[in-house]
Coordinates of C-alpha atoms in Angstrom, one line a residue:
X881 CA 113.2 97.5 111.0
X882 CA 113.7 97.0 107.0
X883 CA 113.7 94.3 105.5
X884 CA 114.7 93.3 101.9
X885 CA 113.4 90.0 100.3
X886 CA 115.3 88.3 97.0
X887 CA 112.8 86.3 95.4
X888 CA 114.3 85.6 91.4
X889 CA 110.9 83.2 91.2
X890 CA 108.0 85.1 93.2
X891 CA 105.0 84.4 90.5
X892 CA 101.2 83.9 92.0
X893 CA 100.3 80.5 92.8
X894 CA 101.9 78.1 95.2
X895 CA 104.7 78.1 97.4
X896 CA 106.2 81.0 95.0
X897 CA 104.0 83.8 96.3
X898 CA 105.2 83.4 99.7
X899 CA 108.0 86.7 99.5
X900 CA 104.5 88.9 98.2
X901 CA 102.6 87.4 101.3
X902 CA 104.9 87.6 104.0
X903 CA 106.3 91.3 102.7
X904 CA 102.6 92.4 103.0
X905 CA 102.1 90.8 106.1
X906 CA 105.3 92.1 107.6
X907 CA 104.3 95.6 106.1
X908 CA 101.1 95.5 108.4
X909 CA 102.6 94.7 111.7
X910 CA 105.4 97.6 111.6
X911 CA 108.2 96.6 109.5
X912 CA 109.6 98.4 106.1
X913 CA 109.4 95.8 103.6
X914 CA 111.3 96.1 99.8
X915 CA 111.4 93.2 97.5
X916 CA 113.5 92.3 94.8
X917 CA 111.9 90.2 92.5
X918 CA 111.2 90.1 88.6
X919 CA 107.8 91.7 87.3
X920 CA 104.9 90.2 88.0
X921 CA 101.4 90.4 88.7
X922 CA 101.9 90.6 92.3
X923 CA 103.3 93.9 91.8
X924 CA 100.3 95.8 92.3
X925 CA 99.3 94.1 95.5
X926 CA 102.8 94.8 97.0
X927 CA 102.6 98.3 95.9
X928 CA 98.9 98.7 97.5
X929 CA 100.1 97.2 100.8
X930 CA 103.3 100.3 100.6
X931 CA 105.6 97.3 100.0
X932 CA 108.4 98.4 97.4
X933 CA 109.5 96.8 94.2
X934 CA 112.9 96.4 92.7
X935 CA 113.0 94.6 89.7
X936 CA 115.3 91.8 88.9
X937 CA 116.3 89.3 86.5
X938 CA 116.1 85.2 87.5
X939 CA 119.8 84.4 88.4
X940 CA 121.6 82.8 86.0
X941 CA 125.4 82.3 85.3
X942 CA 125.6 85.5 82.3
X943 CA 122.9 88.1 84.7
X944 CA 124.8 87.5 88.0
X945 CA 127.0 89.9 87.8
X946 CA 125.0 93.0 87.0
X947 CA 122.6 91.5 89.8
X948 CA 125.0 91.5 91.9
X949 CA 125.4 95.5 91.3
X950 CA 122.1 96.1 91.5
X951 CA 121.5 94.0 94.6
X952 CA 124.4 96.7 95.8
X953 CA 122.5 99.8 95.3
X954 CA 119.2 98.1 96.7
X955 CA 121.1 97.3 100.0
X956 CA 121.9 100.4 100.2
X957 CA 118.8 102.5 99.4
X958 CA 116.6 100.6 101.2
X959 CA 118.9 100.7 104.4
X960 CA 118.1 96.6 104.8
X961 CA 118.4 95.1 108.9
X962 CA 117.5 91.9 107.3
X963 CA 117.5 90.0 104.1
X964 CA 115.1 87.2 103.3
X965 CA 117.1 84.8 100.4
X966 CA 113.9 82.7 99.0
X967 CA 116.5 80.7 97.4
X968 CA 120.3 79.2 97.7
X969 CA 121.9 81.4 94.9
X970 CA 119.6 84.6 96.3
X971 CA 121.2 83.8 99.8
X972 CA 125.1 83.6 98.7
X973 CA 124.5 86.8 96.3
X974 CA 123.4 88.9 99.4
X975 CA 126.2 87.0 101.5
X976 CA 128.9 88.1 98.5
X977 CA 127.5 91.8 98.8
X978 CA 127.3 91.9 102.8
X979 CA 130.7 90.7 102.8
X980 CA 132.0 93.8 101.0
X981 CA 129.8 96.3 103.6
X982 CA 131.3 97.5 107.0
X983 CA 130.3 95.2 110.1
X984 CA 127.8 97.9 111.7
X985 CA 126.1 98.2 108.5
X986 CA 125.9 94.7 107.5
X987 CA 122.5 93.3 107.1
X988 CA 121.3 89.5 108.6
X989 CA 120.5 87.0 106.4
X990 CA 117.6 84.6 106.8
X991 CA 117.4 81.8 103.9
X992 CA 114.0 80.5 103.8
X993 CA 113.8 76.9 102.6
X994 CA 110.6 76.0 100.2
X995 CA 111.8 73.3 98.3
X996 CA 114.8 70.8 97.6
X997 CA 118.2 71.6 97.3
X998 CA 118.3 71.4 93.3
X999 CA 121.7 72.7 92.7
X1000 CA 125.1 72.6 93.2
X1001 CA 126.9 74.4 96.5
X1002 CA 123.4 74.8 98.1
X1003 CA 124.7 73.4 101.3
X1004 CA 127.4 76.1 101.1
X1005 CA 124.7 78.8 101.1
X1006 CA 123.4 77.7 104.6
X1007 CA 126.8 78.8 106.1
X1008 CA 126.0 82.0 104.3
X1009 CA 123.1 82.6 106.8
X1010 CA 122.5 84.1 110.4
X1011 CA 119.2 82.0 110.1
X1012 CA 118.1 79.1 107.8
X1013 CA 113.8 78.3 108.1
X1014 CA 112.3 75.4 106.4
X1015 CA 109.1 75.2 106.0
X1016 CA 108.0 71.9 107.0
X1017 CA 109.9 69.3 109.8
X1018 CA 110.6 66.8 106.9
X1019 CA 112.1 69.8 104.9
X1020 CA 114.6 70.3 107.5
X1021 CA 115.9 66.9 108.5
X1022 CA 116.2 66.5 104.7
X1023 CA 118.5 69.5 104.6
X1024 CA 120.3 68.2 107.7
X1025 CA 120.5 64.7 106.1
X1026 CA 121.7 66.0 102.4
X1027 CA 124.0 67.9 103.9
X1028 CA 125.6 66.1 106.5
X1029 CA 124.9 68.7 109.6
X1030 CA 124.3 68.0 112.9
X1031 CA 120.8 67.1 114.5
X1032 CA 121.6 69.7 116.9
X1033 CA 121.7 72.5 114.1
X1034 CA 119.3 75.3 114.1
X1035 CA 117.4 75.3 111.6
X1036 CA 113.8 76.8 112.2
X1037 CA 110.4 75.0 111.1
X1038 CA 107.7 77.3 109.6
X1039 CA 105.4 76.6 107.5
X1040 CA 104.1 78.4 105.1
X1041 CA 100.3 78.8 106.4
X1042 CA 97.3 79.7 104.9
X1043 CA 95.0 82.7 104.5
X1044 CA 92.4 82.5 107.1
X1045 CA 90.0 85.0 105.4
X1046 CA 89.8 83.2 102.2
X1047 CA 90.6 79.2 103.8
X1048 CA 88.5 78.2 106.4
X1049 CA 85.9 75.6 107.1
X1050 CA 83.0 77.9 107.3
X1051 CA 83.5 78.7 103.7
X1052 CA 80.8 77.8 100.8
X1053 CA 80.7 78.1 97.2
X1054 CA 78.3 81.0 96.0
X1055 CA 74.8 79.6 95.1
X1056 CA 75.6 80.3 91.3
X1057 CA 78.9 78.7 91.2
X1058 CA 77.2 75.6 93.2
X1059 CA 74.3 75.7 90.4
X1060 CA 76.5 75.4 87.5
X1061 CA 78.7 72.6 89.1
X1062 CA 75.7 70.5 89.9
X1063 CA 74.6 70.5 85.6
X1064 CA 78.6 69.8 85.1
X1065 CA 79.0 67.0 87.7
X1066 CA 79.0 63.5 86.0
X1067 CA 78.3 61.7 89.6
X1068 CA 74.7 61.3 91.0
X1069 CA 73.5 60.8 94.3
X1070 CA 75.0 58.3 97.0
X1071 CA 77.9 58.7 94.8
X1072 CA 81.4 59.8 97.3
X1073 CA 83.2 62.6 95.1
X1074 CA 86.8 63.0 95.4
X1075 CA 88.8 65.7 94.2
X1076 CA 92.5 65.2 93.2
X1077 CA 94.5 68.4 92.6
X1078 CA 97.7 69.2 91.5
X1079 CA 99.9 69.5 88.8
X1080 CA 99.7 66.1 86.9
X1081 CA 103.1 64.7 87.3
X1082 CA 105.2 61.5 88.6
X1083 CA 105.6 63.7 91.5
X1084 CA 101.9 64.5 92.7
X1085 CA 100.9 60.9 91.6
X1086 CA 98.3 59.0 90.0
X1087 CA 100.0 55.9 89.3
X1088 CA 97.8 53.7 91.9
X1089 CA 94.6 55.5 90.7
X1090 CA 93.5 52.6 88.5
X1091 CA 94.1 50.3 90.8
X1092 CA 92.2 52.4 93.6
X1093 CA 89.2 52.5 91.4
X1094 CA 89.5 48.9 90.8
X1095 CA 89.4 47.5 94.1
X1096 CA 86.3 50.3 94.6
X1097 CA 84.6 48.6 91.7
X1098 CA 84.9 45.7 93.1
X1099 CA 83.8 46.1 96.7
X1100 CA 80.7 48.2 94.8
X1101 CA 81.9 51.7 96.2
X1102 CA 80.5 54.5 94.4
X1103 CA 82.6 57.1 93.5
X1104 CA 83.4 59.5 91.1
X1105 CA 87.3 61.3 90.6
X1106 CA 87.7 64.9 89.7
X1107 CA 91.5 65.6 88.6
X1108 CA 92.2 69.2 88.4
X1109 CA 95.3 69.6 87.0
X1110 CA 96.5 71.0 83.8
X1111 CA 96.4 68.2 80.8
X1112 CA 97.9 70.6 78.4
X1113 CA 101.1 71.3 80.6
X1114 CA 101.2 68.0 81.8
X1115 CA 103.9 65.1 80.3
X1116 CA 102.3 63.7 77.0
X1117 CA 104.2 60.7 77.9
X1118 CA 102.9 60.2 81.7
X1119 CA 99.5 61.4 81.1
X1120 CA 99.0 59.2 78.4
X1121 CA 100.8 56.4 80.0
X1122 CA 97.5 57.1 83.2
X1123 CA 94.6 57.3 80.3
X1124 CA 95.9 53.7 79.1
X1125 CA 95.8 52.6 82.3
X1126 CA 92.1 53.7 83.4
X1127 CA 91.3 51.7 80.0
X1128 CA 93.2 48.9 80.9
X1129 CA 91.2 48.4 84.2
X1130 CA 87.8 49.7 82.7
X1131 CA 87.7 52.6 84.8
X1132 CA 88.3 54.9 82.9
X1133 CA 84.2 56.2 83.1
X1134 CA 84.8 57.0 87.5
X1135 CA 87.0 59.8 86.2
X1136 CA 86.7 63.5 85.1
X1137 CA 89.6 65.4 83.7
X1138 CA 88.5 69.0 84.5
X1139 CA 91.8 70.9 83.9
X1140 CA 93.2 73.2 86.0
X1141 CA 91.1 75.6 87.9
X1142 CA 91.0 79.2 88.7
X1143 CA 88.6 78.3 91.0
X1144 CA 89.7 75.0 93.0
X1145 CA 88.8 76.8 96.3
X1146 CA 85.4 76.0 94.9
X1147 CA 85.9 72.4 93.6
X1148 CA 88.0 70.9 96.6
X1149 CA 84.8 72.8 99.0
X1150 CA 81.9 71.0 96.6
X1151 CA 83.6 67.5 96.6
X1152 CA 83.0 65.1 99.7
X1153 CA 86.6 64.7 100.0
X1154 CA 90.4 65.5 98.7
X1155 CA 93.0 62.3 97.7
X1156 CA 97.0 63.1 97.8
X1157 CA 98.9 60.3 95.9
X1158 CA 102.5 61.5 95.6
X1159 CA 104.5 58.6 96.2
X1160 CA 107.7 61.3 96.7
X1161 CA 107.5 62.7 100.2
X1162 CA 106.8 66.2 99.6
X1163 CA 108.7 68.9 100.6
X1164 CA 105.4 71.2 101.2
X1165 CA 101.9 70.6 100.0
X1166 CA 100.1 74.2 99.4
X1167 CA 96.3 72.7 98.0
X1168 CA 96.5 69.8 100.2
X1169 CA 97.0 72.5 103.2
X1170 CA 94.2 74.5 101.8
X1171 CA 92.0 71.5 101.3
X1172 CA 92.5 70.8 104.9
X1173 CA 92.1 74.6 106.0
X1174 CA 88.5 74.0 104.7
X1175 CA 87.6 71.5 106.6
X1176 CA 87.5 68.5 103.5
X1177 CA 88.5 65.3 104.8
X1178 CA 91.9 64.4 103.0
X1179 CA 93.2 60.7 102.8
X1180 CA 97.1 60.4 101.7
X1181 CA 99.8 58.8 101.6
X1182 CA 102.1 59.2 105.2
X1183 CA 105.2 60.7 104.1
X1184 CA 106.6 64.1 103.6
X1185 CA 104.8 67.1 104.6
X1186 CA 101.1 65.8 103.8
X1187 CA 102.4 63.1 106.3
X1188 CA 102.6 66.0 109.0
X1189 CA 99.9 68.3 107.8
X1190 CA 97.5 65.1 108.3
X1191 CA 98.9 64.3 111.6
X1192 CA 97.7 67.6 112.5
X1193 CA 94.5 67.9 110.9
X1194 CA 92.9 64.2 110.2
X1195 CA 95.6 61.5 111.5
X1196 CA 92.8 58.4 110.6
X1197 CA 93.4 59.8 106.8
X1198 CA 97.2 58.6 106.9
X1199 CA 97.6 56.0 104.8
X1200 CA 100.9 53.7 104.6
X1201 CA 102.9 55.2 101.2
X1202 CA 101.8 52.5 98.7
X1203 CA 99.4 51.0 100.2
X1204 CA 96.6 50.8 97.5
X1205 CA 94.5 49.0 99.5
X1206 CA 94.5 51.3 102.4
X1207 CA 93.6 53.9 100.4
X1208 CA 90.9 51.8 99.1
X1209 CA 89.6 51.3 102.6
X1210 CA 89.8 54.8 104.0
X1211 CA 87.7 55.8 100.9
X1212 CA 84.6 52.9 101.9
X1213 CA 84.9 54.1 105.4
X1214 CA 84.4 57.5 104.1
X1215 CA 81.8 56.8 102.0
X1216 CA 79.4 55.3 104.4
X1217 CA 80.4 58.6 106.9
X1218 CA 82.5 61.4 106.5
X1219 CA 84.9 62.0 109.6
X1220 CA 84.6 65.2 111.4
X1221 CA 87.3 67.9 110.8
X1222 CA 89.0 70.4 112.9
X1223 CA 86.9 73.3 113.4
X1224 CA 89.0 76.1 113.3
X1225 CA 92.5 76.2 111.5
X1226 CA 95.4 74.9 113.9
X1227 CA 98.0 76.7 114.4
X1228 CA 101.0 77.2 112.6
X1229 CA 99.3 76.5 109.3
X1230 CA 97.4 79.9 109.6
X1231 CA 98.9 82.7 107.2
X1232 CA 98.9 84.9 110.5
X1233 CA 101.3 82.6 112.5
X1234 CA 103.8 82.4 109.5
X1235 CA 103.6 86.2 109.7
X1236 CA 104.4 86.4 113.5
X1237 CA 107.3 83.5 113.6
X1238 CA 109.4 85.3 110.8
X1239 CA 108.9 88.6 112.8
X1240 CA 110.1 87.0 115.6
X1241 CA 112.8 85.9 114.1
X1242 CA 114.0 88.5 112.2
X1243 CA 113.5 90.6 115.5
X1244 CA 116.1 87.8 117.2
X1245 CA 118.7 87.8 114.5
X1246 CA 118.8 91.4 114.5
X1247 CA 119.4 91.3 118.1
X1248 CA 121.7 89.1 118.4
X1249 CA 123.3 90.5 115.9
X1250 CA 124.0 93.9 118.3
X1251 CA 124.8 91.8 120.8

């Protein structure tokens, strides 16, 4: 079977690599995989894994019609079964094309859900698709709900797992890398360490931190907070508006801006445990999931998909969204013992199941499509 992925935003990092990982993935359990996708430095990995590489421009209103034409000539060079739309206008430009093809060489489309619906006639684009997969349970009833469908509509939940090899609770920072923490770290012993990663934003949330710290302050809890996220790229306006507000409360000396990290694998494993404080419900969490894949206790707000990742991994770290309090109290719990994690990674949040559900159902569609 071939299969063509449209990905106008596959970049490393996040939830936007997934086209490059399932492609590969696919690649090694027996399907022809092509992607179409702008230049990037997951090029070479595709290529080493045999997976081909059109380029393409990010869709826009002035480059959608010569994509368009070149999404033509890809459909048809790569002989495409299925088509995997990574977003809503990827999934109506491959709809627009199919339409034009005969019905016996007319590929399947698949849209695969990652985010929110952002823009305008998204909920059009899932009657553009044999198949629709969100990647999380809250993802989907928020596509149900925004778009008025049915409850009974099929819309298939998988999430984007991790990679076993490199995210499991058995891993350990090297001995040099552990070394050169220890001289950096600005907490000392008895001291609980909590990482908080993410991109520093209204969005991933660190608007209760203050008052988190406080209340730990004043129950004499010691800890000390490591924020990796990028301070440079972050909102002048909101980061500055959190830095007032660590003065403000006088705790400003429990945290550790340490930027963002190349290696957070390393951080999240060397801290004694990971906080989420989005007060949005998430459409998908990727660190928080990797925190959890190795084996770090994570304590978070219950909403969105950290809500169900934590329901599946650690349910006493679900805390009610807002609850400041709560949080406070899983952290003293924590600190006087660590819970115990799951021991192997549970399925489907394992890069390996993701692989095996879309193959399954791009084996379906395709079938039912002959049918």
């Amino acid at each position: 079977m071939n299969i063509l992925h449209i990905s106008p935003r596959l970049r490393p990092g996040g939830i936007n690599q997934l086209a490059a990982d399932l492609a590969a993935g696919l690649q090694q359990v027996g399907f022809r995989n092509a992607v179409m996708a702008p230049p990037n430095e997951l090029v070479g990995r595709m290529t080493a894994a045999s997976v081909q590489h059109h380029s393409c421009r990010a869709l826009s209103l002035f480059t959608y019609f010569s994509q368009i034409k070149r999404l033509r000539r890809v459909i048809q060079s790569t002989k495409a079964h299925v088509i995997l739309a990574y977003t809503t206008q990827a999934a109506c430009m491959a709809w627009k094309v199919c339409m034009e093809l005969p019905q016996e060489k007319r590929p399947c489309i698949i849209g695969i859900h990652t985010t929110y619906p952002k823009h305008l006639g998204w909920a059009a684009a899932l009657d553009c698709c044999d198949a629709t997969v969100a990647i999380s349970t809250h993802l989907r009833n928020e596509l149900i709900r925004r778009a008025k469908l049915s409850d009974e509509r099929n819309i298939w939940v998988i999430p984007y797992g991790v990679n076993e090899e490199l995210c499991n609770p058995d891993y350990r920072p090297a001995e040099s890398w552990m070394e050169q923490w220890k001289k950096s770290c600005k907490h000392s012993e008895g001291t609980l360490s909590i990482c908080i990663p993410g991109a520093i934003t209204p969005l991933h949330g660190l608007d209760d931190l203050p008052a988190i710290l406080a209340r730990l302050e004043q129950i004499k809890v010691p800890v000390h907070v490591y924020i990796a996220g990028d301070t440079a790229r972050a909102d002048h306006k909101y980061l500055s508006s959190i830095r007032r507000a660590l003065k403000e409360s006088k705790t400003e000396h429990y945290v550790s801006w340490i930027g963002a990290r190349n290696d957070l694998r390393d951080v999240m494993s060397a801290c004694d445990m990971v906080l989420s404080l989005a007060r949005m419900p998430a459409s998908h969490d990727r660190v928080i999931l990797e925190a959890l894949a190795l084996g770090k206790p994570v304590a978070g707000y219950d909403h969105g998909a950290v809500g169900e990742m934590l329901d599946t991994f650690l349910a006493e770290g679900r805390v009610a969204p807002g609850d400041i309090a709560g949080i406070a109290d899983r952290i003293e719990q924590w600190h006087a013992y660590l819970p115990p994690t799951e021991a192997t990674l549970p399925h489907p949040y394992r890069l390996g199941d993701t692989i095996r559900s879309i193959a399954e159902l791009c084996t379906a569609v395709s079938e039912g499509r002959k049918g």
